[in-house]
Amino acid sequence: MNQIIVTGASGFVGRALCSRLVDMNLNVRGTLLVSENPSELVSGVEPTVIEPVGSDTSWGNALAGIDIVIHLAARVHIMRETSSDPLKEFRIVNTLGTERLVREAVMAGVKRFIFMSTIGVNGDNSGDSPYTESKYEAEQALWRLSAETCMEVVIVRAPLVYGPGNPGNFFLLLKFALKGIPLPLSLIRNKRSLIYIGNLVDALAIC
């Protein structure tokens, strides 16, 4: 049976995905930061502690015996950015951190690497963001490393994810809508693609 590791296993998508994989009777390992509690993981997931994701993260113990990596951990959109160089901070985690994980996965004999990217890589009318740019650079690194090795790479460019326990901007929009205050949404040309978390999780499980 395949041994799977999910990074970002305590997050919104990570918890839903781990629950789905455990229900499929798969062996799942989930990463946690030192500051996180193992109780934040779904029951049945083997916890493994890692350092903050970056260019020097040690993945050796976490990847031992692993066949498939599902890489969800990332620096996501920051509502109140305090860094003077946001792109640098996004690159440390999303680009360099991913590249480090991929290289160690190759050395550990991982067969398939599934990377959660963003639909923003396809283009965004509101302009590129440091988050999107760092994800695109990570994709390019993945393809280069895949061409040099036998490891399979799968990249999923997900749109905005919604569902129970939804954090972030979508949750804020719901809170405003529930107040019953008339919102001028019909005057705003800002259509967004959405995906229900259950559908995203099913797609990742198939991958």
CSV table of N, CA and C in Angstrom, one decimal, residues 13-108:
chain,number,residue,atom,x,y,z
A,13,VAL,N,-7.6,22.8,3.7
A,13,VAL,CA,-7.6,21.8,2.7
A,13,VAL,C,-7.0,20.5,3.2
A,14,GLY,N,-5.9,20.7,4.0
A,14,GLY,CA,-5.2,19.5,4.5
A,14,GLY,C,-6.0,18.6,5.4
A,15,ARG,N,-6.8,19.2,6.3
A,15,ARG,CA,-7.6,18.3,7.1
A,15,ARG,C,-8.7,17.6,6.3
A,16,ALA,N,-9.3,18.3,5.4
A,16,ALA,CA,-10.3,17.6,4.5
A,16,ALA,C,-9.7,16.5,3.7
A,17,LEU,N,-8.5,16.8,3.2
A,17,LEU,CA,-7.9,15.7,2.3
A,17,LEU,C,-7.4,14.5,3.2
A,18,CYS,N,-6.8,14.8,4.3
A,18,CYS,CA,-6.4,13.7,5.2
A,18,CYS,C,-7.6,12.8,5.6
A,19,SER,N,-8.7,13.5,5.9
A,19,SER,CA,-9.9,12.7,6.3
A,19,SER,C,-10.4,11.8,5.1
A,20,ARG,N,-10.3,12.3,3.9
A,20,ARG,CA,-10.7,11.5,2.7
A,20,ARG,C,-9.7,10.4,2.5
A,21,LEU,N,-8.4,10.6,2.7
A,21,LEU,CA,-7.5,9.5,2.5
A,21,LEU,C,-7.5,8.5,3.5
A,22,VAL,N,-7.8,8.9,4.8
A,22,VAL,CA,-7.9,7.9,5.9
A,22,VAL,C,-9.2,7.1,5.6
A,23,ASP,N,-10.3,7.7,5.1
A,23,ASP,CA,-11.5,6.9,4.8
A,23,ASP,C,-11.2,5.9,3.7
A,24,MET,N,-10.2,6.2,2.9
A,24,MET,CA,-9.9,5.2,1.8
A,24,MET,C,-8.9,4.2,2.3
A,25,ASN,N,-8.7,4.1,3.6
A,25,ASN,CA,-7.8,3.2,4.3
A,25,ASN,C,-6.4,3.2,3.8
A,26,LEU,N,-5.9,4.5,3.4
A,26,LEU,CA,-4.6,4.7,3.0
A,26,LEU,C,-3.7,5.1,4.2
A,27,ASN,N,-2.4,4.8,4.2
A,27,ASN,CA,-1.5,5.2,5.2
A,27,ASN,C,-1.0,6.6,5.0
A,28,VAL,N,-1.4,7.5,5.9
A,28,VAL,CA,-1.2,8.9,5.8
A,28,VAL,C,-0.3,9.5,6.9
A,29,ARG,N,0.7,10.2,6.5
A,29,ARG,CA,1.5,11.0,7.5
A,29,ARG,C,1.3,12.5,7.2
A,30,GLY,N,1.1,13.2,8.3
A,30,GLY,CA,0.9,14.7,8.1
A,30,GLY,C,1.9,15.5,8.8
A,31,THR,N,2.3,16.6,8.2
A,31,THR,CA,3.4,17.4,8.8
A,31,THR,C,2.8,18.5,9.8
A,32,LEU,N,3.5,18.7,10.8
A,32,LEU,CA,3.2,19.8,11.8
A,32,LEU,C,4.4,20.6,12.0
A,33,LEU,N,4.2,21.9,12.3
A,33,LEU,CA,5.3,22.7,12.8
A,33,LEU,C,5.5,22.5,14.3
A,34,VAL,N,6.6,22.9,14.8
A,34,VAL,CA,6.9,22.7,16.2
A,34,VAL,C,5.8,23.4,17.1
A,35,SER,N,5.3,24.5,16.6
A,35,SER,CA,4.3,25.2,17.4
A,35,SER,C,2.9,24.6,17.4
A,36,GLU,N,2.7,23.6,16.5
A,36,GLU,CA,1.4,23.0,16.4
A,36,GLU,C,1.2,21.8,17.3
A,37,ASN,N,0.0,21.5,17.6
A,37,ASN,CA,-0.3,20.3,18.4
A,37,ASN,C,-0.8,19.2,17.6
A,38,PRO,N,-0.3,17.9,17.8
A,38,PRO,CA,-0.7,16.8,17.0
A,38,PRO,C,-2.2,16.6,17.0
A,39,SER,N,-2.9,17.1,18.0
A,39,SER,CA,-4.4,17.0,18.0
A,39,SER,C,-5.1,17.8,16.9
A,40,GLU,N,-4.3,18.7,16.3
A,40,GLU,CA,-4.9,19.4,15.2
A,40,GLU,C,-5.0,18.6,13.9
A,41,LEU,N,-4.4,17.4,13.9
A,41,LEU,CA,-4.5,16.5,12.7
A,41,LEU,C,-5.7,15.6,12.8
A,42,VAL,N,-6.2,15.2,11.7
A,42,VAL,CA,-7.3,14.2,11.6
A,42,VAL,C,-6.9,12.9,12.3
A,43,SER,N,-7.8,12.3,13.0
A,43,SER,CA,-7.6,11.0,13.6
A,43,SER,C,-7.2,10.0,12.6
A,44,GLY,N,-6.1,9.2,12.9
A,44,GLY,CA,-5.6,8.2,11.9
A,44,GLY,C,-4.4,8.7,11.1
A,45,VAL,N,-4.1,10.0,11.2
A,45,VAL,CA,-2.9,10.5,10.5
A,45,VAL,C,-1.7,10.5,11.4
A,46,GLU,N,-0.6,9.9,10.9
A,46,GLU,CA,0.6,9.9,11.7
A,46,GLU,C,1.3,11.2,11.7
A,47,PRO,N,1.5,11.9,12.8
A,47,PRO,CA,2.2,13.2,12.8
A,47,PRO,C,3.7,13.1,12.7
A,48,THR,N,4.2,14.1,12.0
A,48,THR,CA,5.6,14.3,11.9
A,48,THR,C,6.0,15.8,11.9
A,49,VAL,N,6.9,16.1,12.8
A,49,VAL,CA,7.2,17.5,13.0
A,49,VAL,C,8.3,18.0,12.0
A,50,ILE,N,8.1,19.1,11.4
A,50,ILE,CA,9.2,19.7,10.5
A,50,ILE,C,9.4,21.1,11.0
A,51,GLU,N,10.6,21.7,10.5
A,51,GLU,CA,10.9,23.1,10.7
A,51,GLU,C,10.0,23.9,9.8
A,52,PRO,N,10.0,25.2,10.0
A,52,PRO,CA,9.3,26.0,9.0
A,52,PRO,C,9.8,25.8,7.6
A,53,VAL,N,9.0,25.7,6.6
A,53,VAL,CA,9.4,25.4,5.2
A,53,VAL,C,10.2,26.5,4.7
A,54,GLY,N,11.4,26.0,4.1
A,54,GLY,CA,12.3,27.0,3.5
A,54,GLY,C,13.4,26.2,2.8
A,55,SER,N,14.4,26.9,2.4
A,55,SER,CA,15.5,26.3,1.6
A,55,SER,C,16.4,25.4,2.4
A,56,ASP,N,16.3,25.4,3.7
A,56,ASP,CA,17.2,24.6,4.5
A,56,ASP,C,16.4,23.5,5.4
A,57,THR,N,15.1,23.4,5.1
A,57,THR,CA,14.3,22.5,5.9
A,57,THR,C,14.8,21.0,5.7
A,58,SER,N,14.9,20.3,6.8
A,58,SER,CA,15.3,18.9,6.8
A,58,SER,C,14.1,18.0,6.7
A,59,TRP,N,13.9,17.2,5.6
A,59,TRP,CA,12.8,16.4,5.4
A,59,TRP,C,13.1,14.9,5.5
A,60,GLY,N,14.3,14.6,5.9
A,60,GLY,CA,14.7,13.2,5.9
A,60,GLY,C,13.8,12.3,6.7
A,61,ASN,N,13.5,12.5,7.9
A,61,ASN,CA,12.7,11.7,8.7
A,61,ASN,C,11.2,11.6,8.2
A,62,ALA,N,10.7,12.8,7.8
A,62,ALA,CA,9.4,12.9,7.4
A,62,ALA,C,9.1,12.1,6.1
A,63,LEU,N,10.1,12.0,5.2
A,63,LEU,CA,10.0,11.3,4.0
A,63,LEU,C,10.3,9.8,4.0
A,64,ALA,N,10.8,9.3,5.1
A,64,ALA,CA,11.2,7.9,5.2
A,64,ALA,C,10.1,7.0,4.9
A,65,GLY,N,10.3,6.2,3.9
A,65,GLY,CA,9.2,5.2,3.5
A,65,GLY,C,8.1,5.7,2.7
A,66,ILE,N,8.2,7.0,2.3
A,66,ILE,CA,7.0,7.6,1.6
A,66,ILE,C,7.1,7.4,0.1
A,67,ASP,N,5.9,7.1,-0.5
A,67,ASP,CA,5.8,6.9,-2.0
A,67,ASP,C,5.3,8.1,-2.7
A,68,ILE,N,4.3,8.8,-2.0
A,68,ILE,CA,3.6,10.0,-2.6
A,68,ILE,C,3.7,11.2,-1.7
A,69,VAL,N,4.0,12.3,-2.2
A,69,VAL,CA,4.0,13.6,-1.5
A,69,VAL,C,2.9,14.4,-2.0
A,70,ILE,N,2.0,15.0,-1.1
A,70,ILE,CA,1.0,15.9,-1.5
A,70,ILE,C,1.4,17.2,-0.8
A,71,HIS,N,1.9,18.2,-1.5
A,71,HIS,CA,2.5,19.4,-0.9
A,71,HIS,C,1.5,20.5,-0.9
A,72,LEU,N,0.8,20.8,0.2
A,72,LEU,CA,-0.1,21.8,0.4
A,72,LEU,C,0.4,23.0,1.2
A,73,ALA,N,1.4,22.8,2.0
A,73,ALA,CA,2.0,23.8,2.9
A,73,ALA,C,2.5,25.0,2.0
A,74,ALA,N,2.1,26.2,2.4
A,74,ALA,CA,2.6,27.4,1.6
A,74,ALA,C,2.4,28.6,2.5
A,75,ARG,N,3.1,29.7,2.0
A,75,ARG,CA,2.8,31.0,2.6
A,75,ARG,C,1.7,31.6,1.7
A,76,VAL,N,0.5,31.8,2.2
A,76,VAL,CA,-0.6,32.3,1.4
A,76,VAL,C,-0.8,33.8,1.5
A,77,HIS,N,-1.9,34.3,0.9
A,77,HIS,CA,-2.1,35.7,0.9
A,77,HIS,C,-2.2,36.2,2.3
A,78,ILE,N,-1.4,37.3,2.6
A,78,ILE,CA,-1.3,37.9,3.9
A,78,ILE,C,-2.2,39.2,3.8
A,79,MET,N,-3.2,39.2,4.7
A,79,MET,CA,-4.1,40.3,4.7
A,79,MET,C,-3.5,41.6,5.2
A,80,ARG,N,-2.6,41.6,6.1
A,80,ARG,CA,-1.8,42.7,6.6
A,80,ARG,C,-0.3,42.5,6.5
A,81,GLU,N,0.2,42.6,5.3
A,81,GLU,CA,1.6,42.3,5.0
A,81,GLU,C,2.5,43.4,5.7
A,82,THR,N,3.5,42.9,6.5
A,82,THR,CA,4.4,43.8,7.2
A,82,THR,C,5.8,43.7,6.6
A,83,SER,N,6.1,42.8,5.7
A,83,SER,CA,7.4,42.7,5.1
A,83,SER,C,7.7,43.8,4.1
A,84,SER,N,8.9,44.3,4.1
A,84,SER,CA,9.2,45.3,3.1
A,84,SER,C,9.5,44.7,1.8
A,85,ASP,N,9.7,43.4,1.7
A,85,ASP,CA,9.9,42.7,0.5
A,85,ASP,C,9.0,41.4,0.5
A,86,PRO,N,7.7,41.5,0.2
A,86,PRO,CA,6.8,40.4,0.3
A,86,PRO,C,7.2,39.3,-0.7
A,87,LEU,N,7.7,39.6,-1.9
A,87,LEU,CA,8.0,38.5,-2.8
A,87,LEU,C,9.1,37.7,-2.3
A,88,LYS,N,10.1,38.3,-1.6
A,88,LYS,CA,11.2,37.5,-1.0
A,88,LYS,C,10.7,36.5,0.0
A,89,GLU,N,9.7,36.9,0.8
A,89,GLU,CA,9.2,36.1,1.9
A,89,GLU,C,8.3,34.9,1.2
A,90,PHE,N,7.6,35.2,0.2
A,90,PHE,CA,6.8,34.2,-0.5
A,90,PHE,C,7.7,33.2,-1.2
A,91,ARG,N,8.8,33.7,-1.7
A,91,ARG,CA,9.8,32.8,-2.4
A,91,ARG,C,10.4,31.8,-1.4
A,92,ILE,N,10.8,32.3,-0.2
A,92,ILE,CA,11.4,31.5,0.7
A,92,ILE,C,10.6,30.2,1.0
A,93,VAL,N,9.3,30.4,1.2
A,93,VAL,CA,8.5,29.2,1.5
A,93,VAL,C,8.0,28.5,0.2
A,94,ASN,N,7.4,29.2,-0.7
A,94,ASN,CA,6.7,28.6,-1.8
A,94,ASN,C,7.6,28.2,-2.9
A,95,THR,N,8.7,28.9,-3.2
A,95,THR,CA,9.6,28.5,-4.2
A,95,THR,C,10.8,27.7,-3.7
A,96,LEU,N,11.6,28.3,-2.9
A,96,LEU,CA,12.8,27.6,-2.4
A,96,LEU,C,12.4,26.4,-1.5
A,97,GLY,N,11.4,26.6,-0.7
A,97,GLY,CA,10.9,25.5,0.2
A,97,GLY,C,10.4,24.3,-0.6
A,98,THR,N,9.7,24.6,-1.6
A,98,THR,CA,9.2,23.5,-2.5
A,98,THR,C,10.3,22.8,-3.2
A,99,GLU,N,11.3,23.6,-3.7
A,99,GLU,CA,12.4,23.0,-4.4
A,99,GLU,C,13.2,22.1,-3.5
A,100,ARG,N,13.4,22.5,-2.3
A,100,ARG,CA,14.1,21.8,-1.3
A,100,ARG,C,13.4,20.4,-1.0
A,101,LEU,N,12.1,20.5,-0.8
A,101,LEU,CA,11.3,19.3,-0.6
A,101,LEU,C,11.4,18.3,-1.7
A,102,VAL,N,11.3,18.9,-3.0
A,102,VAL,CA,11.3,18.0,-4.1
A,102,VAL,C,12.7,17.3,-4.2
A,103,ARG,N,13.8,18.0,-4.0
A,103,ARG,CA,15.1,17.4,-4.1
A,103,ARG,C,15.3,16.3,-3.1
A,104,GLU,N,14.8,16.5,-1.9
A,104,GLU,CA,14.9,15.5,-0.8
A,104,GLU,C,13.9,14.3,-1.1
A,105,ALA,N,12.8,14.6,-1.7
A,105,ALA,CA,11.9,13.6,-2.1
A,105,ALA,C,12.5,12.6,-3.1
A,106,VAL,N,13.2,13.2,-4.1
A,106,VAL,CA,13.9,12.4,-5.1
A,106,VAL,C,14.9,11.5,-4.4
A,107,MET,N,15.7,12.0,-3.5
A,107,MET,CA,16.7,11.2,-2.8
A,107,MET,C,16.0,10.1,-2.0
A,108,ALA,N,14.8,10.4,-1.5
A,108,ALA,CA,14.1,9.4,-0.6
A,108,ALA,C,13.4,8.4,-1.4
